[in-house]
PDB file of C-alpha atoms in Angstrom:
ATOM      1  CA  LYS A1138     -27.410   9.158  -7.617  1.00 66.00           C
ATOM      2  CA  ALA A1139     -26.416   5.630  -8.637  1.00 80.00           C
ATOM      3  CA  GLY A1140     -23.774   3.865  -6.576  1.00 93.00           C
ATOM      4  CA  VAL A1141     -20.606   2.172  -7.707  1.00 96.00           C
ATOM      5  CA  THR A1142     -21.343  -0.616 -10.159  1.00 97.00           C
ATOM      6  CA  GLN A1143     -19.138  -3.569 -10.973  1.00 97.00           C
ATOM      7  CA  THR A1144     -19.448  -6.093 -13.763  1.00 97.00           C
ATOM      8  CA  PRO A1145     -19.610  -8.978 -13.932  1.00 97.00           C
ATOM      9  CA  ARG A1146     -20.802  -9.935 -10.442  1.00 96.00           C
ATOM     10  CA  TYR A1147     -19.573 -13.511 -10.752  1.00 97.00           C
ATOM     11  CA  LEU A1148     -16.916 -15.080 -12.914  1.00 96.00           C
ATOM     12  CA  ILE A1149     -15.423 -18.543 -13.209  1.00 98.00           C
ATOM     13  CA  LYS A1150     -12.107 -19.001 -14.996  1.00 97.00           C
ATOM     14  CA  THR A1151      -9.446 -21.679 -15.236  1.00 97.00           C
ATOM     15  CA  ARG A1152      -5.773 -21.416 -14.367  1.00 98.00           C
ATOM     16  CA  GLY A1153      -3.702 -19.665 -16.982  1.00 98.00           C
ATOM     17  CA  GLN A1154      -6.558 -17.617 -18.375  1.00 98.00           C
ATOM     18  CA  GLN A1155      -6.850 -13.872 -18.042  1.00 98.00           C
ATOM     19  CA  VAL A1156      -9.753 -11.791 -16.797  1.00 98.00           C
ATOM     20  CA  THR A1157     -10.935  -8.187 -17.034  1.00 98.00           C
ATOM     21  CA  LEU A1158     -13.202  -6.650 -14.425  1.00 98.00           C
ATOM     22  CA  SER A1159     -15.038  -3.384 -14.853  1.00 98.00           C
ATOM     23  CA  CYS A1160     -16.004  -0.625 -12.427  1.00 98.00           C
ATOM     24  CA  SER A1161     -18.179   2.433 -12.954  1.00 98.00           C
ATOM     25  CA  PRO A1162     -17.720   5.008 -10.178  1.00 97.00           C
ATOM     26  CA  ILE A1163     -20.356   7.267  -8.725  1.00 95.00           C
ATOM     27  CA  SER A1164     -21.049  10.144 -11.094  1.00 95.00           C
ATOM     28  CA  GLY A1165     -18.595  12.962 -10.429  1.00 92.00           C
ATOM     29  CA  HIS A1166     -16.088  10.781  -8.581  1.00 93.00           C
ATOM     30  CA  ARG A1167     -12.617  10.977 -10.032  1.00 92.00           C
ATOM     31  CA  SER A1168     -10.705   8.425  -8.006  1.00 92.00           C
ATOM     32  CA  VAL A1169     -11.124   4.666  -8.309  1.00 95.00           C
ATOM     33  CA  SER A1170      -9.405   2.141  -6.070  1.00 94.00           C
ATOM     34  CA  TRP A1171      -9.339  -1.633  -6.360  1.00 96.00           C
ATOM     35  CA  TYR A1172      -9.103  -4.155  -3.534  1.00 95.00           C
ATOM     36  CA  GLN A1173      -8.840  -7.909  -3.253  1.00 96.00           C
ATOM     37  CA  GLN A1174     -10.744  -9.577  -0.428  1.00 94.00           C
ATOM     38  CA  THR A1175     -10.060 -13.151   0.698  1.00 91.00           C
ATOM     39  CA  PRO A1176     -10.890 -14.947   3.959  1.00 85.00           C
ATOM     40  CA  GLY A1177      -7.225 -15.507   4.721  1.00 81.00           C
ATOM     41  CA  GLN A1178      -5.743 -12.112   3.833  1.00 83.00           C
ATOM     42  CA  GLY A1179      -8.668  -9.763   4.352  1.00 86.00           C
ATOM     43  CA  LEU A1180      -9.021  -6.605   2.283  1.00 90.00           C
ATOM     44  CA  GLN A1181      -5.862  -5.731   0.418  1.00 92.00           C
ATOM     45  CA  PHE A1182      -5.189  -2.634  -1.641  1.00 92.00           C
ATOM     46  CA  LEU A1183      -4.359  -3.250  -5.298  1.00 95.00           C
ATOM     47  CA  PHE A1184      -4.119   0.210  -6.879  1.00 92.00           C
ATOM     48  CA  GLU A1185      -5.706   3.620  -7.139  1.00 92.00           C
ATOM     49  CA  TYR A1186      -6.382   5.703 -10.250  1.00 94.00           C
ATOM     50  CA  PHE A1187      -7.086   9.394 -10.648  1.00 92.00           C
ATOM     51  CA  SER A1188      -7.453  11.213 -13.953  1.00 91.00           C
ATOM     52  CA  GLU A1189      -6.370   8.124 -15.873  1.00 94.00           C
ATOM     53  CA  THR A1190      -3.122   7.878 -13.861  1.00 94.00           C
ATOM     54  CA  GLN A1191      -2.161   5.258 -11.317  1.00 93.00           C
ATOM     55  CA  ARG A1192      -1.268   7.199  -8.179  1.00 89.00           C
ATOM     56  CA  ASN A1193      -0.569   4.327  -5.831  1.00 87.00           C
ATOM     57  CA  LYS A1194      -0.032   0.619  -5.984  1.00 90.00           C
ATOM     58  CA  GLY A1195      -0.159  -2.208  -3.467  1.00 91.00           C
ATOM     59  CA  ASN A1196       2.186  -5.171  -3.210  1.00 92.00           C
ATOM     60  CA  PHE A1197       0.770  -7.380  -5.925  1.00 95.00           C
ATOM     61  CA  PRO A1198       2.624  -9.030  -8.810  1.00 96.00           C
ATOM     62  CA  GLY A1199       2.680  -7.497 -12.260  1.00 96.00           C
ATOM     63  CA  ARG A1200      -0.016  -9.922 -13.397  1.00 97.00           C
ATOM     64  CA  PHE A1201      -2.437  -7.477 -11.788  1.00 98.00           C
ATOM     65  CA  SER A1202      -2.917  -4.317 -13.783  1.00 97.00           C
ATOM     66  CA  GLY A1203      -5.500  -1.646 -14.248  1.00 97.00           C
ATOM     67  CA  ARG A1204      -6.452   1.453 -16.132  1.00 97.00           C
ATOM     68  CA  GLN A1205      -8.856   4.329 -15.940  1.00 97.00           C
ATOM     69  CA  PHE A1206     -10.693   5.965 -18.804  1.00 97.00           C
ATOM     70  CA  SER A1207     -11.463   9.627 -19.365  1.00 95.00           C
ATOM     71  CA  ASN A1208     -14.980   9.139 -17.968  1.00 94.00           C
ATOM     72  CA  SER A1209     -13.418   7.766 -14.739  1.00 95.00           C
ATOM     73  CA  ARG A1210     -14.583   4.206 -15.417  1.00 97.00           C
ATOM     74  CA  SER A1211     -11.901   1.715 -14.549  1.00 98.00           C
ATOM     75  CA  GLU A1212     -10.909  -1.812 -15.471  1.00 98.00           C
ATOM     76  CA  MET A1213      -8.544  -4.215 -13.805  1.00 98.00           C
ATOM     77  CA  ASN A1214      -6.922  -7.141 -15.516  1.00 98.00           C
ATOM     78  CA  VAL A1215      -5.387 -10.290 -14.100  1.00 98.00           C
ATOM     79  CA  SER A1216      -3.291 -12.369 -16.466  1.00 96.00           C
ATOM     80  CA  THR A1217      -2.148 -15.968 -16.117  1.00 97.00           C
ATOM     81  CA  LEU A1218      -4.672 -16.702 -13.406  1.00 98.00           C
ATOM     82  CA  GLU A1219      -3.651 -18.803 -10.404  1.00 97.00           C
ATOM     83  CA  LEU A1220      -5.860 -20.668  -7.950  1.00 97.00           C
ATOM     84  CA  GLY A1221      -4.904 -18.143  -5.272  1.00 96.00           C
ATOM     85  CA  ASP A1222      -6.451 -15.322  -7.293  1.00 97.00           C
ATOM     86  CA  SER A1223      -9.895 -16.583  -6.327  1.00 97.00           C
ATOM     87  CA  ALA A1224     -11.355 -13.699  -4.338  1.00 96.00           C
ATOM     88  CA  LEU A1225     -13.895 -10.927  -4.161  1.00 96.00           C
ATOM     89  CA  TYR A1226     -12.572  -7.944  -6.108  1.00 98.00           C
ATOM     90  CA  LEU A1227     -13.921  -4.665  -4.858  1.00 97.00           C
ATOM     91  CA  CYS A1228     -13.880  -1.282  -6.484  1.00 96.00           C
ATOM     92  CA  ALA A1229     -14.307   1.961  -4.562  1.00 95.00           C
ATOM     93  CA  SER A1230     -14.700   5.521  -5.787  1.00 94.00           C
ATOM     94  CA  SER A1231     -14.233   8.887  -4.137  1.00 90.00           C
ATOM     95  CA  LEU A1232     -14.576  12.540  -5.114  1.00 87.00           C
ATOM     96  CA  ALA A1233     -10.859  13.250  -4.647  1.00 73.00           C
ATOM     97  CA  GLN A1234     -11.317  17.009  -4.721  1.00 65.00           C
ATOM     98  CA  GLY A1235      -8.317  17.764  -2.526  1.00 63.00           C
ATOM     99  CA  ILE A1236      -4.915  16.404  -1.766  1.00 61.00           C
ATOM    100  CA  SER A1237      -6.079  14.317   1.172  1.00 64.00           C
ATOM    101  CA  ALA A1238      -7.952  11.061   1.004  1.00 67.00           C
ATOM    102  CA  ASP A1239     -11.690  11.250   1.362  1.00 77.00           C
ATOM    103  CA  THR A1240     -14.594   8.869   1.765  1.00 84.00           C
ATOM    104  CA  GLN A1241     -14.544   5.837  -0.481  1.00 88.00           C
ATOM    105  CA  TYR A1242     -17.766   4.220  -1.594  1.00 92.00           C
ATOM    106  CA  PHE A1243     -17.623   0.568  -2.526  1.00 94.00           C
ATOM    107  CA  GLY A1244     -19.345  -1.437  -5.196  1.00 96.00           C
ATOM    108  CA  PRO A1245     -20.793  -4.915  -4.569  1.00 95.00           C
ATOM    109  CA  GLY A1246     -17.693  -6.629  -5.910  1.00 96.00           C
ATOM    110  CA  THR A1247     -16.915  -9.261  -8.520  1.00 97.00           C
ATOM    111  CA  ARG A1248     -16.590 -12.791  -7.169  1.00 96.00           C
ATOM    112  CA  LEU A1249     -13.818 -14.509  -9.179  1.00 97.00           C
ATOM    113  CA  THR A1250     -13.348 -18.255  -8.910  1.00 97.00           C
ATOM    114  CA  VAL A1251     -10.302 -19.826 -10.521  1.00 97.00           C
ATOM    115  CA  LEU A1252     -10.517 -23.582 -11.152  1.00 97.00           C
TER     116      LEU A1252
ATOM    117  CA  GLY B  13      -0.199  -7.700  -0.367  1.00 38.00           C
ATOM    118  CA  GLU B  14      -0.434  -5.547   2.729  1.00 38.00           C
ATOM    119  CA  SER B  15      -3.004  -6.195   5.401  1.00 38.00           C
ATOM    120  CA  VAL B  16      -3.398  -5.757   9.100  1.00 40.00           C
ATOM    121  CA  GLY B  17      -3.745  -9.084  10.845  1.00 38.00           C
ATOM    122  CA  LEU B  18      -5.348 -12.371   9.811  1.00 43.00           C
ATOM    123  CA  HIS B  19      -7.528 -13.137  12.842  1.00 58.00           C
ATOM    124  CA  LEU B  20     -11.192 -12.123  12.722  1.00 79.00           C
ATOM    125  CA  PRO B  21     -12.389 -11.521  16.291  1.00 89.00           C
ATOM    126  CA  THR B  22     -16.056 -11.818  17.144  1.00 92.00           C
ATOM    127  CA  LEU B  23     -18.209  -9.667  19.388  1.00 94.00           C
ATOM    128  CA  SER B  24     -21.603 -10.866  20.567  1.00 95.00           C
ATOM    129  CA  VAL B  25     -24.007  -8.367  22.157  1.00 96.00           C
ATOM    130  CA  GLN B  26     -27.597  -8.320  23.286  1.00 97.00           C
ATOM    131  CA  GLU B  27     -30.053  -6.229  21.276  1.00 97.00           C
ATOM    132  CA  GLY B  28     -30.345  -2.802  22.852  1.00 97.00           C
ATOM    133  CA  ASP B  29     -26.912  -2.878  24.457  1.00 97.00           C
ATOM    134  CA  ASN B  30     -24.038  -0.677  23.338  1.00 97.00           C
ATOM    135  CA  SER B  31     -21.256  -2.217  21.259  1.00 97.00           C
ATOM    136  CA  ILE B  32     -17.609  -1.221  21.237  1.00 97.00           C
ATOM    137  CA  ILE B  33     -15.370  -2.454  18.443  1.00 97.00           C
ATOM    138  CA  ASN B  34     -11.654  -1.804  18.778  1.00 95.00           C
ATOM    139  CA  CYS B  35      -8.888  -1.481  16.251  1.00 94.00           C
ATOM    140  CA  ALA B  36      -5.138  -0.994  16.502  1.00 93.00           C
ATOM    141  CA  TYR B  37      -3.691   0.756  13.488  1.00 90.00           C
ATOM    142  CA  SER B  38      -0.171   0.390  12.231  1.00 84.00           C
ATOM    143  CA  ASN B  39       1.191   3.684  10.946  1.00 88.00           C
ATOM    144  CA  SER B  40       1.740   6.667  13.209  1.00 88.00           C
ATOM    145  CA  ALA B  41       1.742   8.875  10.087  1.00 87.00           C
ATOM    146  CA  SER B  42      -1.830   7.901   9.190  1.00 89.00           C
ATOM    147  CA  ASP B  43      -4.039  10.958   9.133  1.00 88.00           C
ATOM    148  CA  TYR B  44      -7.444   9.682   8.084  1.00 90.00           C
ATOM    149  CA  PHE B  45      -9.399   6.799   9.579  1.00 93.00           C
ATOM    150  CA  ILE B  46     -12.604   5.189   8.473  1.00 93.00           C
ATOM    151  CA  TRP B  47     -15.006   2.564   9.776  1.00 96.00           C
ATOM    152  CA  TYR B  48     -16.834   0.346   7.314  1.00 95.00           C
ATOM    153  CA  LYS B  49     -19.608  -2.194   7.752  1.00 96.00           C
ATOM    154  CA  GLN B  50     -19.797  -5.208   5.466  1.00 95.00           C
ATOM    155  CA  GLU B  51     -22.842  -7.443   5.282  1.00 93.00           C
ATOM    156  CA  SER B  52     -22.757 -10.837   3.645  1.00 88.00           C
ATOM    157  CA  GLY B  53     -22.658 -10.608  -0.137  1.00 85.00           C
ATOM    158  CA  LYS B  54     -22.152  -6.853  -0.194  1.00 90.00           C
ATOM    159  CA  GLY B  55     -19.273  -4.437  -0.479  1.00 92.00           C
ATOM    160  CA  PRO B  56     -18.113  -2.440   2.563  1.00 94.00           C
ATOM    161  CA  GLN B  57     -20.406   0.433   3.497  1.00 94.00           C
ATOM    162  CA  PHE B  58     -19.039   3.683   4.930  1.00 92.00           C
ATOM    163  CA  ILE B  59     -20.116   4.334   8.524  1.00 95.00           C
ATOM    164  CA  ILE B  60     -18.051   7.195   9.890  1.00 95.00           C
ATOM    165  CA  ASP B  61     -14.623   8.749   9.514  1.00 93.00           C
ATOM    166  CA  ILE B  62     -12.250  10.882  11.542  1.00 94.00           C
ATOM    167  CA  ARG B  63      -9.123  12.875  10.757  1.00 92.00           C
ATOM    168  CA  SER B  64      -6.056  12.872  12.945  1.00 92.00           C
ATOM    169  CA  ASN B  65      -6.688  16.401  14.246  1.00 93.00           C
ATOM    170  CA  MET B  66      -9.745  15.124  16.117  1.00 95.00           C
ATOM    171  CA  ASP B  67     -10.140  12.555  18.876  1.00 96.00           C
ATOM    172  CA  LYS B  68     -13.885  12.014  18.733  1.00 97.00           C
ATOM    173  CA  ARG B  69     -16.611  12.234  16.156  1.00 97.00           C
ATOM    174  CA  GLN B  70     -20.274  11.356  16.450  1.00 97.00           C
ATOM    175  CA  GLY B  71     -22.790  10.200  13.921  1.00 94.00           C
ATOM    176  CA  GLN B  72     -26.227   8.725  14.167  1.00 93.00           C
ATOM    177  CA  ARG B  73     -25.958   6.035  16.876  1.00 96.00           C
ATOM    178  CA  VAL B  74     -22.216   5.722  16.196  1.00 98.00           C
ATOM    179  CA  THR B  75     -19.179   7.379  17.736  1.00 98.00           C
ATOM    180  CA  VAL B  76     -15.561   6.987  16.682  1.00 97.00           C
ATOM    181  CA  LEU B  77     -12.744   7.607  19.160  1.00 97.00           C
ATOM    182  CA  LEU B  78      -9.137   8.091  18.113  1.00 97.00           C
ATOM    183  CA  ASN B  79      -6.181   7.745  20.466  1.00 95.00           C
ATOM    184  CA  LYS B  80      -3.068   8.642  18.522  1.00 93.00           C
ATOM    185  CA  THR B  81      -0.791   8.061  21.488  1.00 93.00           C
ATOM    186  CA  VAL B  82      -1.425   4.325  21.442  1.00 93.00           C
ATOM    187  CA  LYS B  83      -2.557   4.125  17.808  1.00 93.00           C
ATOM    188  CA  HIS B  84      -6.025   2.938  18.748  1.00 94.00           C
ATOM    189  CA  LEU B  85      -9.380   3.486  17.119  1.00 95.00           C
ATOM    190  CA  SER B  86     -12.778   2.430  18.422  1.00 96.00           C
ATOM    191  CA  LEU B  87     -16.318   2.380  17.108  1.00 97.00           C
ATOM    192  CA  GLN B  88     -19.177   2.654  19.549  1.00 98.00           C
ATOM    193  CA  ILE B  89     -22.659   1.670  18.431  1.00 98.00           C
ATOM    194  CA  ALA B  90     -25.483   2.757  20.702  1.00 97.00           C
ATOM    195  CA  ALA B  91     -28.597   0.626  21.212  1.00 97.00           C
ATOM    196  CA  THR B  92     -27.344  -2.138  18.937  1.00 97.00           C
ATOM    197  CA  GLN B  93     -29.967  -3.599  16.632  1.00 96.00           C
ATOM    198  CA  PRO B  94     -30.143  -6.931  14.755  1.00 95.00           C
ATOM    199  CA  GLY B  95     -29.486  -5.013  11.523  1.00 95.00           C
ATOM    200  CA  ASP B  96     -26.103  -4.021  12.910  1.00 97.00           C
ATOM    201  CA  SER B  97     -24.900  -7.619  12.621  1.00 96.00           C
ATOM    202  CA  ALA B  98     -22.042  -7.549  10.114  1.00 95.00           C
ATOM    203  CA  VAL B  99     -18.268  -7.454   9.849  1.00 95.00           C
ATOM    204  CA  TYR B 100     -16.785  -4.085  10.795  1.00 96.00           C
ATOM    205  CA  PHE B 101     -13.483  -2.894   9.362  1.00 94.00           C
ATOM    206  CA  CYS B 102     -11.300  -0.038  10.443  1.00 94.00           C
ATOM    207  CA  ALA B 103      -9.122   1.502   7.761  1.00 92.00           C
ATOM    208  CA  GLU B 104      -6.252   3.979   7.814  1.00 91.00           C
ATOM    209  CA  ASN B 105      -4.841   6.277   5.177  1.00 86.00           C
ATOM    210  CA  THR B 106      -1.449   7.928   5.296  1.00 76.00           C
ATOM    211  CA  GLY B 107      -2.357  10.599   2.780  1.00 68.00           C
ATOM    212  CA  GLY B 108      -0.914   8.676  -0.118  1.00 67.00           C
ATOM    213  CA  PHE B 109      -4.326   7.581  -1.398  1.00 71.00           C
ATOM    214  CA  LYS B 110      -3.569   4.063  -0.225  1.00 77.00           C
ATOM    215  CA  THR B 111      -5.992   2.681   2.327  1.00 84.00           C
ATOM    216  CA  ILE B 112      -4.962  -0.141   4.648  1.00 87.00           C
ATOM    217  CA  PHE B 113      -7.764  -2.185   6.170  1.00 90.00           C
ATOM    218  CA  GLY B 114      -7.809  -4.041   9.456  1.00 89.00           C
ATOM    219  CA  ALA B 115      -8.756  -7.690   9.619  1.00 88.00           C
ATOM    220  CA  GLY B 116     -12.306  -6.905  10.702  1.00 92.00           C
ATOM    221  CA  THR B 117     -14.515  -7.767  13.662  1.00 95.00           C
ATOM    222  CA  ARG B 118     -17.676  -9.814  13.321  1.00 94.00           C
ATOM    223  CA  LEU B 119     -20.560  -8.409  15.347  1.00 96.00           C
ATOM    224  CA  PHE B 120     -23.422 -10.710  16.327  1.00 95.00           C
ATOM    225  CA  VAL B 121     -26.522  -9.119  17.799  1.00 96.00           C
ATOM    226  CA  LYS B 122     -28.688 -11.460  19.850  1.00 93.00           C
ATOM    227  CA  ALA B 123     -32.401 -10.721  19.837  1.00 87.00           C
TER     228      ALA B 123
END
């Protein structure tokens, strides 16, 4: 079974631009979560989607948004990019068969550099 | 954004020794805990998990211990190998499908 895939793997943008990152979960997984990883702040939760609905959201500004499609694939968008948005963006998927959290499997991440 | 701590402690062990990585979690309502391993250039990889109704769980060469009284989690790696060198993260989930990660511990294994 293929793992979580993320595209693109690397991206360079300039301040003020917007970016869309894509995540394909493991086949059969219904939940997709997004995280931002930086050396200074560590791994921070952005949001989680299940059945095309955002179930939970971290403490990030509205410039960060996401969505999930009917096939469970997910995209996240960052508008009006700032230098501080440079980070590794990680996507994780899980089966989400019950009401409790279960094991998340991570993709390799998208390395975003904002110049 | 939320995170647990900014400092990344480092643990250096000799190959073949046992490693113990500790983590203090923040929320007494957390009911699911996970340990991840992250190698350079890769996403975090699941190692082992434990729910709050347990205090110990064993996997292959790894054991997780949970002490809810002091909100402490530990990962024990037996017979540490060079391939175990990585950053290890503990993570907690309060049941709201929102996972909070610790700052991580860098493990160096000396050959």
